[in-house]
Amino acid sequence: MRDGRNELCILLLVIFLSFDSTIGSCTFPTSLTGNWISSQKGTLNFTSTSLYGYPMDLTVALKSVDFDCMEKNDTLYILKSQTPAPLFGHSFDIYLCIDLHPVSSNKFWYQVGQDIEPLTGVRYFAAFENTVVTQATVCTRSTPYEDVTFNTLVKEGAYEAGLIEATCPKSILHTFSNGTLTSSDSVTSCTNVTLDVCTDRTQMRYTYDASCDPSLTIPSDGMSECLYYITNDTSGITYLHVWNNDTTLPAGVSRINCYAYERTGDVISGTLYPGPCDPDQTTSSVPSPGIIIQYDTITKTCQETVESGSQIIYYVAIAIGAVVFILLIILLICVIRHTKCRCCKKCCQKCKKKNNQVGQSDEQLTSSRSTGMTSVEDGVDPYLRAVEHSEKINSITFVAKKPIKLGPIIEPYLEPPAKVELLYEVEPRPTSSRLMFNRSMFFSQLSLRHKE
Ligand SMILES: *[C@@H]1O[C@H](CO)[C@@H](O)[C@H](O)[C@H]1NC(C)=O
Ligand SMILES: *[C@@H]1O[C@H](CO)[C@@H](O)[C@H](O)[C@H]1NC(C)=O
Ligand SMILES: *[C@@H]1O[C@H](CO)[C@@H](O)[C@H](O)[C@H]1NC(C)=O
Ligand SMILES: *[C@@H]1O[C@H](CO)[C@@H](O)[C@H](O)[C@H]1NC(C)=O
Ligand SMILES: *[C@@H]1O[C@H](CO)[C@@H](O)[C@H](O)[C@H]1NC(C)=O
Ligand SMILES: *[C@@H]1O[C@H](CO)[C@@H](O)[C@H](O)[C@H]1NC(C)=O
């Protein structure tokens, strides 16, 4: 009895302790586990509760930090360094606040919710080891965070698998020509650049002029994939992150690049920075090695047909089609009735003839009846009669009129729907029945029965 009670006590204690240990820990979204390419920090390794190797240039010896998820508040994750870090001769706990938003199971965007620490130029918060902290003390940055500082996370291998492309912002769904690229210091430039976002609405395709210096051709293969964008409605500036598909990235160029642009009429003014958007990046100036971009001419608009005017034409086309269809049916009915009448007429004529004959044969019949005999020669075999009849119908040949050519009244152009990204992966789950009656169980039961 006593032993049992002790066991119970120990069990309760263990349960209590395990509850206690879960306080101050949290888990990341399930799909986040794995390696991710970030717009700012290279490749990041997430597990369900930890973030490994987050680059932080804090001291000569400390270049990256491993974090545990400590607390979660809605989309805000507070991370704490796994081990205290030696800074300025003391031991510090390092904290990171990440405002994390899923776009799909292969793409997230986030903001770091801390001010830039002036000495290191890095967004983080450090507190003396074992100091009790709250969200308010750790997440020092005031909200709303500036749009320009957002970051993108793309799952490793997802681009190659074609899982990350997004439809580009509507304002650039055009083909632009007569573009000019200028270096951030305005020294080098080239003209006659074309940008095509119509051929594939998820891609920005450049045609560079032969005169363009390699420092201006970002991306060098002329192809970027749209990932995610945020538009500041007040300023009208769109911050667009794109995937740079260059096989080898030149020094200083990241996989994820940022456009900051605005469109006024046909004119697009913007800048491209070969990394996440720079806080100092505007639509007209950008730090080196960014480039300034200007397009003056739109030569093609790919989404024009969604406007209501052209939709009316489309509906009219449908209405005309319906009317033509009804007319065709009426025509068909007339033709059928007409041929039927002709048949009837022939039938009638035949019937009349037959009736005359039958009248005669009736007389014969009555006469033969009266004589007690049946006429054989006039009673034509009904089968033969039917064959003869059908042959007559077949002999009436219809000469089909040449079909009226209904040419393309209008070529309806339907805009392909914007690419929809699934927030969560759909994985087939084993059904409960399959779990309950799994095969081995069946077999073992069967074998048991056999043994019996
Ligand atoms: C992520 O980091 C953990 C701990 O260092 C390691 O065990 C794991 O293999 C890493 N995952 C990947 C995909 O590199
Ligand atoms: C969660 O965040 C909101 C706003 O960011 C804040 O007002 C609230 O106090 C936080 N909750 C906790 C438990 O920290
Ligand atoms: C939007 O732009 C305005 C004007 O430039 C700026 O004051 C504001 O902070 C921006 N908002 C965000 C969320 O970045
Ligand atoms: C191209 O741009 C230049 C300067 O911006 C302008 O002079 C020229 O007329 C433009 N050409 C076309 C075809 O729009
Ligand atoms: C502009 O580029 C096109 C090819 O993209 C070329 O055919 C054309 O001659 C160029 N025009 C000028 C003025 O250089
Ligand atoms: C991206 O680059 C790879 C390798 O350079 C190439 O095979 C692939 O076709 C490119 N993707 C697109 C959409 O151009």
XYZ file of C-alpha atoms and ligand atoms in Angstrom:
536
model
C 0.000 0.000 0.000
C 2.643 2.477 1.107
C 4.799 1.767 -1.908
C 1.815 2.368 -4.146
C 1.190 5.744 -2.520
C 4.838 6.736 -2.928
C 4.674 5.799 -6.556
C 1.581 7.962 -6.970
C 3.350 10.893 -5.300
C 6.362 10.510 -7.575
C 4.117 10.281 -10.596
C 2.262 13.475 -9.610
C 5.563 15.228 -9.004
C 6.841 14.180 -12.409
C 3.644 15.413 -14.044
C 3.916 18.695 -12.128
C 7.560 19.115 -13.123
C 6.860 18.389 -16.733
C 4.115 21.004 -16.708
C 6.512 23.399 -15.053
C 9.146 22.804 -17.703
C 6.721 23.678 -20.501
C 6.260 27.153 -19.054
C 8.492 29.526 -20.955
C 8.669 27.448 -24.104
C 6.706 27.482 -27.307
C 6.617 25.755 -30.646
C 6.954 27.121 -34.160
C 4.409 26.368 -36.896
C 4.794 22.724 -37.955
C 5.715 23.550 -41.554
C 8.628 25.714 -40.377
C 10.783 22.732 -39.408
C 13.728 22.450 -41.799
C 16.146 24.709 -43.637
C 14.952 28.065 -44.926
C 16.576 30.654 -47.148
C 15.979 34.056 -45.610
C 16.205 37.363 -47.397
C 18.501 38.702 -44.707
C 20.295 35.941 -42.829
C 21.234 33.271 -45.335
C 20.090 29.743 -44.523
C 18.250 29.294 -41.221
C 17.637 25.933 -39.555
C 14.362 25.636 -37.641
C 13.213 22.744 -35.497
C 9.813 22.671 -33.780
C 11.154 24.692 -30.831
C 14.538 26.076 -31.882
C 16.319 28.228 -34.435
C 19.924 27.214 -35.080
C 22.768 29.317 -36.441
C 21.031 32.707 -36.673
C 23.836 34.978 -37.951
C 24.550 37.855 -35.555
C 27.797 39.727 -35.824
C 28.008 40.631 -32.125
C 31.682 40.187 -31.271
C 34.765 38.797 -32.935
C 34.023 35.448 -31.304
C 30.247 35.507 -31.559
C 28.978 35.372 -35.132
C 25.824 33.333 -34.724
C 23.388 32.378 -31.977
C 21.185 29.319 -31.360
C 17.762 30.214 -29.995
C 14.914 28.441 -28.240
C 11.356 29.594 -28.679
C 10.420 31.028 -25.285
C 7.022 32.613 -25.674
C 4.440 33.087 -28.353
C 1.863 35.861 -28.495
C -0.316 35.639 -31.599
C 2.200 36.014 -34.478
C 5.006 37.247 -32.231
C 7.634 34.694 -31.152
C 10.087 35.599 -28.407
C 13.311 33.607 -28.737
C 16.007 33.273 -26.079
C 19.593 32.197 -26.681
C 20.189 28.573 -25.655
C 23.286 29.560 -23.724
C 24.274 32.936 -22.269
C 26.647 34.910 -24.454
C 29.736 36.726 -23.222
C 29.397 40.400 -24.153
C 31.329 43.365 -22.777
C 32.832 41.139 -20.069
C 29.477 39.885 -18.780
C 27.118 36.999 -19.453
C 24.029 38.014 -21.348
C 20.872 36.269 -22.443
C 20.145 37.270 -26.037
C 16.539 37.757 -27.104
C 14.993 37.956 -30.518
C 11.381 38.958 -31.275
C 10.066 37.652 -34.556
C 6.685 38.648 -35.944
C 6.144 35.638 -38.204
C 3.455 35.293 -40.881
C 2.844 32.230 -43.054
C 2.193 32.791 -46.762
C 2.238 29.104 -47.664
C 3.853 26.009 -46.218
C 6.939 26.954 -48.263
C 7.002 30.684 -47.644
C 6.821 32.999 -44.614
C 7.484 36.667 -44.079
C 8.607 38.232 -40.834
C 9.701 41.393 -39.111
C 12.205 41.547 -36.276
C 10.481 43.411 -33.452
C 13.521 45.087 -31.966
C 15.330 48.345 -32.538
C 18.798 48.238 -34.039
C 21.357 48.009 -31.260
C 23.675 50.964 -32.035
C 27.016 49.334 -31.182
C 26.549 46.300 -33.401
C 23.950 47.499 -35.884
C 21.925 44.339 -35.244
C 18.305 44.038 -34.142
C 18.307 42.132 -30.815
C 17.969 42.601 -27.083
C 20.430 41.503 -24.412
C 19.698 41.216 -20.678
C 21.999 40.142 -17.837
C 21.850 36.398 -17.430
C 18.742 35.144 -15.613
C 17.000 38.517 -15.611
C 13.226 38.064 -15.691
C 11.957 39.661 -18.881
C 8.578 40.323 -20.479
C 7.480 40.937 -24.031
C 7.387 44.659 -23.329
C 11.027 44.802 -22.148
C 12.401 42.504 -24.884
C 10.500 43.585 -28.002
C 11.751 47.140 -28.030
C 10.595 48.215 -31.464
C 7.437 50.293 -31.689
C 4.606 49.080 -33.919
C 3.631 49.231 -36.715
C 6.999 48.154 -38.062
C 8.082 49.980 -41.213
C 7.075 47.996 -44.301
C 10.530 48.386 -45.815
C 12.139 46.118 -43.217
C 10.115 42.964 -43.868
C 11.934 39.719 -44.605
C 11.020 36.621 -46.541
C 11.693 32.976 -45.722
C 11.650 30.426 -48.531
C 11.958 26.717 -47.832
C 15.132 25.159 -49.174
C 14.444 23.340 -52.440
C 10.983 24.877 -52.826
C 12.007 27.101 -55.751
C 13.407 24.148 -57.673
C 10.167 22.288 -56.983
C 8.145 25.240 -58.348
C 6.375 25.823 -55.039
C 7.080 29.460 -54.269
C 6.193 31.613 -57.253
C 3.503 34.214 -56.645
C 1.660 36.469 -59.064
C 3.512 39.760 -59.344
C 1.779 42.967 -58.155
C -0.979 44.089 -60.525
C 0.712 47.432 -61.107
C 3.561 45.746 -62.984
C 1.545 43.204 -64.993
C 2.691 44.830 -68.240
C 5.498 44.797 -70.716
C 7.627 47.875 -70.205
C 10.100 49.114 -72.739
C 12.572 51.939 -73.115
C 13.862 51.239 -69.607
C 16.923 52.850 -68.084
C 19.198 51.250 -65.483
C 21.476 53.525 -63.479
C 24.005 52.693 -60.784
C 23.284 54.006 -57.281
C 26.029 56.636 -57.675
C 24.601 57.648 -61.093
C 27.946 56.974 -62.814
C 27.038 54.083 -65.114
C 23.774 53.617 -66.929
C 22.226 51.927 -69.931
C 18.986 52.375 -71.863
C 16.673 50.368 -74.125
C 15.919 47.733 -71.453
C 12.659 45.787 -71.707
C 10.785 44.213 -68.786
C 8.121 41.599 -69.517
C 5.774 40.531 -66.706
C 3.063 39.266 -69.081
C 4.548 36.104 -70.531
C 4.496 34.558 -67.074
C 2.767 36.703 -64.491
C 4.906 35.295 -61.718
C 8.143 36.236 -63.445
C 9.954 39.461 -64.284
C 11.853 38.908 -67.512
C 14.457 41.392 -68.622
C 15.913 41.966 -72.035
C 19.065 43.964 -71.437
C 20.649 46.153 -74.038
C 24.084 45.016 -75.193
C 25.528 48.231 -73.777
C 24.508 47.376 -70.168
C 27.460 47.024 -67.785
C 27.421 43.723 -65.811
C 27.075 45.713 -62.565
C 23.668 46.875 -63.804
C 22.320 43.513 -64.886
C 20.723 42.196 -61.696
C 19.666 39.415 -62.233
C 22.329 38.558 -64.778
C 20.220 35.865 -66.482
C 17.366 38.362 -66.749
C 14.805 36.357 -64.767
C 13.311 36.936 -61.315
C 10.399 35.175 -59.637
C 7.936 37.259 -57.600
C 7.721 36.113 -53.973
C 5.928 38.587 -51.771
C 5.183 42.289 -51.646
C 3.834 44.883 -49.281
C 2.419 48.210 -50.444
C 2.438 51.250 -48.196
C -0.905 52.850 -49.046
C 0.155 56.211 -47.669
C 3.296 56.595 -49.752
C 2.133 54.380 -52.636
C 5.475 52.548 -52.579
C 5.462 48.799 -53.172
C 8.216 46.709 -51.639
C 8.575 43.554 -53.693
C 10.785 40.602 -52.879
C 11.870 38.479 -55.837
C 13.868 35.284 -56.196
C 17.040 35.811 -58.240
C 17.513 32.698 -60.398
C 21.153 33.322 -61.326
C 23.115 30.084 -61.260
C 26.023 31.782 -59.503
C 25.366 34.933 -57.530
C 28.003 37.677 -57.838
C 29.553 38.923 -54.601
C 27.158 41.139 -52.694
C 24.069 39.745 -54.425
C 21.631 37.656 -52.369
C 19.162 35.062 -53.578
C 16.263 37.298 -52.564
C 16.298 40.871 -53.934
C 14.054 43.830 -53.208
C 12.328 46.360 -55.440
C 10.938 49.572 -54.055
C 8.860 51.222 -56.748
C 5.853 53.322 -57.528
C 3.866 53.700 -60.701
C 2.527 57.002 -61.952
C 0.565 56.565 -65.151
C 2.756 54.653 -67.558
C 5.934 55.527 -65.710
C 7.543 53.165 -63.225
C 10.210 54.617 -60.968
C 12.034 52.374 -58.580
C 15.179 50.901 -57.195
C 16.480 47.384 -56.887
C 18.647 46.276 -53.998
C 20.325 42.866 -54.323
C 19.214 41.808 -50.842
C 16.261 42.548 -48.550
C 14.933 46.071 -48.846
C 17.394 48.534 -47.382
C 15.901 50.909 -44.786
C 17.368 53.783 -46.820
C 15.938 52.495 -50.086
C 13.409 54.784 -51.761
C 11.982 54.839 -55.264
C 14.751 57.182 -56.429
C 17.782 56.369 -54.308
C 19.395 53.191 -53.057
C 22.690 52.309 -51.362
C 25.397 50.626 -53.440
C 25.309 48.057 -55.050
C 21.665 48.806 -55.790
C 20.442 50.164 -59.110
C 17.911 52.810 -60.068
C 15.271 51.770 -62.580
C 12.968 53.803 -64.739
C 10.480 52.713 -67.397
C 8.695 55.321 -69.465
C 6.669 53.212 -71.853
C 4.114 50.439 -71.450
C 3.973 48.434 -74.680
C 1.560 45.763 -73.468
C -0.915 45.398 -70.645
C -1.687 41.865 -69.693
C -4.759 42.322 -67.495
C -6.802 44.799 -69.580
C -9.651 42.359 -70.287
C -10.811 42.186 -66.679
C -12.306 45.654 -67.095
C -16.104 45.660 -67.315
C -16.260 47.139 -70.824
C -14.703 44.134 -72.460
C -16.764 41.800 -70.269
C -19.935 43.295 -71.753
C -18.665 42.336 -75.212
C -18.133 38.869 -73.863
C -21.705 38.650 -72.554
C -23.031 39.969 -75.888
C -21.085 37.220 -77.633
C -22.703 34.636 -75.372
C -26.184 36.085 -76.042
C -25.635 36.027 -79.831
C -24.435 32.459 -79.517
C -27.606 31.496 -77.640
C -29.859 33.127 -80.269
C -28.012 31.361 -83.083
C -28.395 28.083 -81.220
C -32.177 28.565 -80.842
C -32.495 29.478 -84.534
C -30.600 26.334 -85.452
C -32.986 24.207 -83.377
C -36.027 25.848 -85.032
C -34.464 25.222 -88.446
C -33.893 21.595 -87.529
C -37.529 21.166 -86.440
C -38.735 22.699 -89.735
C -36.546 20.370 -91.759
C -37.817 17.345 -89.866
C -41.451 18.409 -90.228
C -40.933 19.132 -93.906
C -39.478 15.709 -94.665
C -42.201 14.103 -92.552
C -44.886 15.842 -94.650
C -43.246 14.676 -97.813
C -43.202 11.158 -96.429
C -46.788 11.478 -95.376
C -47.773 12.622 -98.813
C -46.011 9.651 -100.369
C -47.544 7.391 -97.760
C -50.938 8.794 -98.410
C -50.580 8.342 -102.133
C -49.437 4.792 -101.539
C -52.185 4.253 -99.022
C -54.744 5.499 -101.476
C -53.385 3.110 -104.080
C -53.291 0.324 -101.526
C -56.737 1.161 -100.280
C -57.972 0.895 -103.800
C -56.194 -2.428 -104.140
C -57.360 -3.457 -100.664
C -60.827 -2.383 -101.616
C -60.562 -4.691 -104.553
C -59.009 -7.450 -102.522
C -61.635 -6.900 -99.830
C -64.193 -7.474 -102.432
C -62.182 -10.507 -103.508
C -61.867 -11.498 -99.841
C -65.522 -11.189 -99.226
C -66.121 -12.994 -102.421
C -63.546 -15.635 -101.573
C -64.937 -15.835 -98.047
C -68.212 -16.353 -99.476
C -66.561 -19.075 -101.457
C -64.746 -20.250 -98.303
C -61.242 -19.614 -99.676
C -58.451 -17.104 -98.697
C -56.619 -15.026 -101.224
C -52.856 -15.776 -101.199
C -51.434 -13.789 -104.088
C -52.727 -10.384 -102.821
C -51.788 -10.844 -99.186
C -48.233 -9.356 -99.628
C -45.780 -10.478 -96.979
C -45.747 -7.654 -94.314
C -41.960 -8.017 -93.873
C -41.253 -7.451 -97.538
C -43.570 -4.489 -97.440
C -41.632 -2.930 -94.623
C -38.327 -3.421 -96.440
C -39.700 -1.847 -99.549
C -40.989 1.064 -97.498
C -37.667 1.749 -95.779
C -35.829 1.543 -99.104
C -38.138 4.234 -100.394
C -37.315 6.471 -97.435
C -33.625 5.903 -97.963
C -33.941 6.829 -101.560
C -35.061 10.314 -100.524
C -31.606 11.857 -100.280
C -30.924 15.086 -98.481
C -28.293 17.377 -99.910
C -26.799 19.028 -96.849
C -26.409 22.733 -97.275
C -22.929 24.115 -96.714
C -22.700 24.904 -93.015
C -22.771 28.599 -92.271
C -19.327 29.460 -90.960
C -19.631 31.034 -87.552
C -16.306 32.787 -87.509
C -14.729 33.939 -84.266
C -17.129 36.720 -83.363
C -14.778 37.645 -80.557
C -11.785 36.047 -78.995
C -12.642 36.024 -75.318
C -9.581 36.523 -73.222
C -9.882 35.191 -69.736
C -7.337 36.357 -67.253
C -5.681 33.418 -65.537
C -6.494 33.542 -61.854
C -3.808 34.783 -59.512
C -1.755 31.976 -58.123
C -3.243 30.789 -54.858
C -0.822 29.573 -52.262
C -1.975 26.929 -49.837
C -1.288 27.889 -46.270
C -0.811 24.341 -45.065
C 0.326 21.186 -46.760
C -2.394 18.572 -47.139
C -0.954 15.303 -46.018
C -2.943 12.101 -46.190
C -3.661 11.037 -42.637
C -4.137 7.423 -41.710
C -7.779 6.909 -40.859
C -8.699 5.763 -37.405
C -10.129 2.528 -38.781
C -6.824 1.772 -40.480
C -5.059 2.385 -37.214
C -7.448 0.162 -35.306
C -7.341 -2.722 -37.720
C -3.887 -2.660 -39.053
C -2.734 -5.541 -41.141
C -0.345 -7.190 -38.714
C -3.121 -7.318 -36.132
C -5.432 -9.001 -38.576
C -2.784 -11.496 -39.566
C -1.812 -12.238 -35.994
C -5.446 -12.795 -35.081
C -5.882 -15.007 -38.091
C -2.762 -16.962 -37.283
C -3.966 -17.334 -33.710
C -7.226 -18.695 -34.939
C -5.349 -21.043 -37.208
C -3.311 -22.267 -34.286
C -6.490 -22.949 -32.380
C 19.433 21.737 -37.863
O 20.208 21.851 -36.695
C 20.147 20.713 -35.855
C 20.924 20.996 -34.568
O 22.175 21.543 -34.849
C 20.704 19.510 -36.594
O 20.600 18.349 -35.801
C 19.923 19.322 -37.885
O 20.493 18.296 -38.644
C 19.904 20.589 -38.694
N 19.012 20.398 -39.806
C 19.387 20.612 -41.049
C 18.358 20.349 -42.075
O 20.500 21.022 -41.335
C 0.496 40.196 -26.689
O 0.786 41.281 -27.571
C -0.086 42.377 -27.408
C 0.251 43.422 -28.458
O 1.448 43.166 -29.085
C 0.066 42.951 -25.991
O -0.831 44.022 -25.805
C -0.235 41.856 -24.985
O 0.005 42.336 -23.687
C 0.641 40.647 -25.239
N 0.266 39.572 -24.347
C 1.120 38.997 -23.506
C 0.581 37.885 -22.685
O 2.268 39.381 -23.400
C 4.148 54.428 -45.076
O 4.676 55.590 -45.656
C 4.561 56.749 -44.827
C 5.031 57.937 -45.658
O 6.285 57.709 -46.224
C 5.400 56.545 -43.584
O 5.312 57.681 -42.734
C 4.879 55.323 -42.845
O 5.709 55.035 -41.729
C 4.870 54.133 -43.773
N 4.181 53.037 -43.096
C 4.758 51.866 -42.898
C 3.943 50.842 -42.188
O 5.880 51.599 -43.292
C 12.723 56.529 -74.628
O 13.148 57.366 -73.573
C 13.847 58.507 -73.996
C 14.333 59.247 -72.758
O 13.581 58.940 -71.632
C 12.959 59.369 -74.868
O 13.647 60.468 -75.334
C 12.455 58.528 -76.041
O 11.538 59.279 -76.813
C 11.793 57.276 -75.554
N 11.435 56.421 -76.680
C 10.223 55.853 -76.791
C 10.042 54.998 -78.013
O 9.352 55.990 -75.953
C 16.932 48.168 -78.442
O 17.023 46.765 -78.201
C 16.522 45.963 -79.232
C 16.661 44.517 -78.789
O 16.152 44.357 -77.524
C 17.268 46.239 -80.520
O 16.673 45.477 -81.566
C 17.171 47.706 -80.842
O 17.949 48.004 -81.984
C 17.658 48.533 -79.681
N 17.450 49.937 -79.954
C 18.395 50.830 -79.754
C 18.034 52.246 -80.085
O 19.519 50.543 -79.354
C 16.571 28.848 -63.092
O 17.920 28.448 -63.195
C 18.095 27.088 -63.453
C 19.581 26.795 -63.425
O 20.320 27.874 -63.879
C 17.471 26.754 -64.808
O 17.594 25.382 -65.070
C 15.984 27.107 -64.758
O 15.403 26.906 -66.019
C 15.819 28.550 -64.376
N 14.392 28.804 -64.175
C 13.708 29.632 -64.937
C 12.257 29.731 -64.640
O 14.233 30.290 -65.811
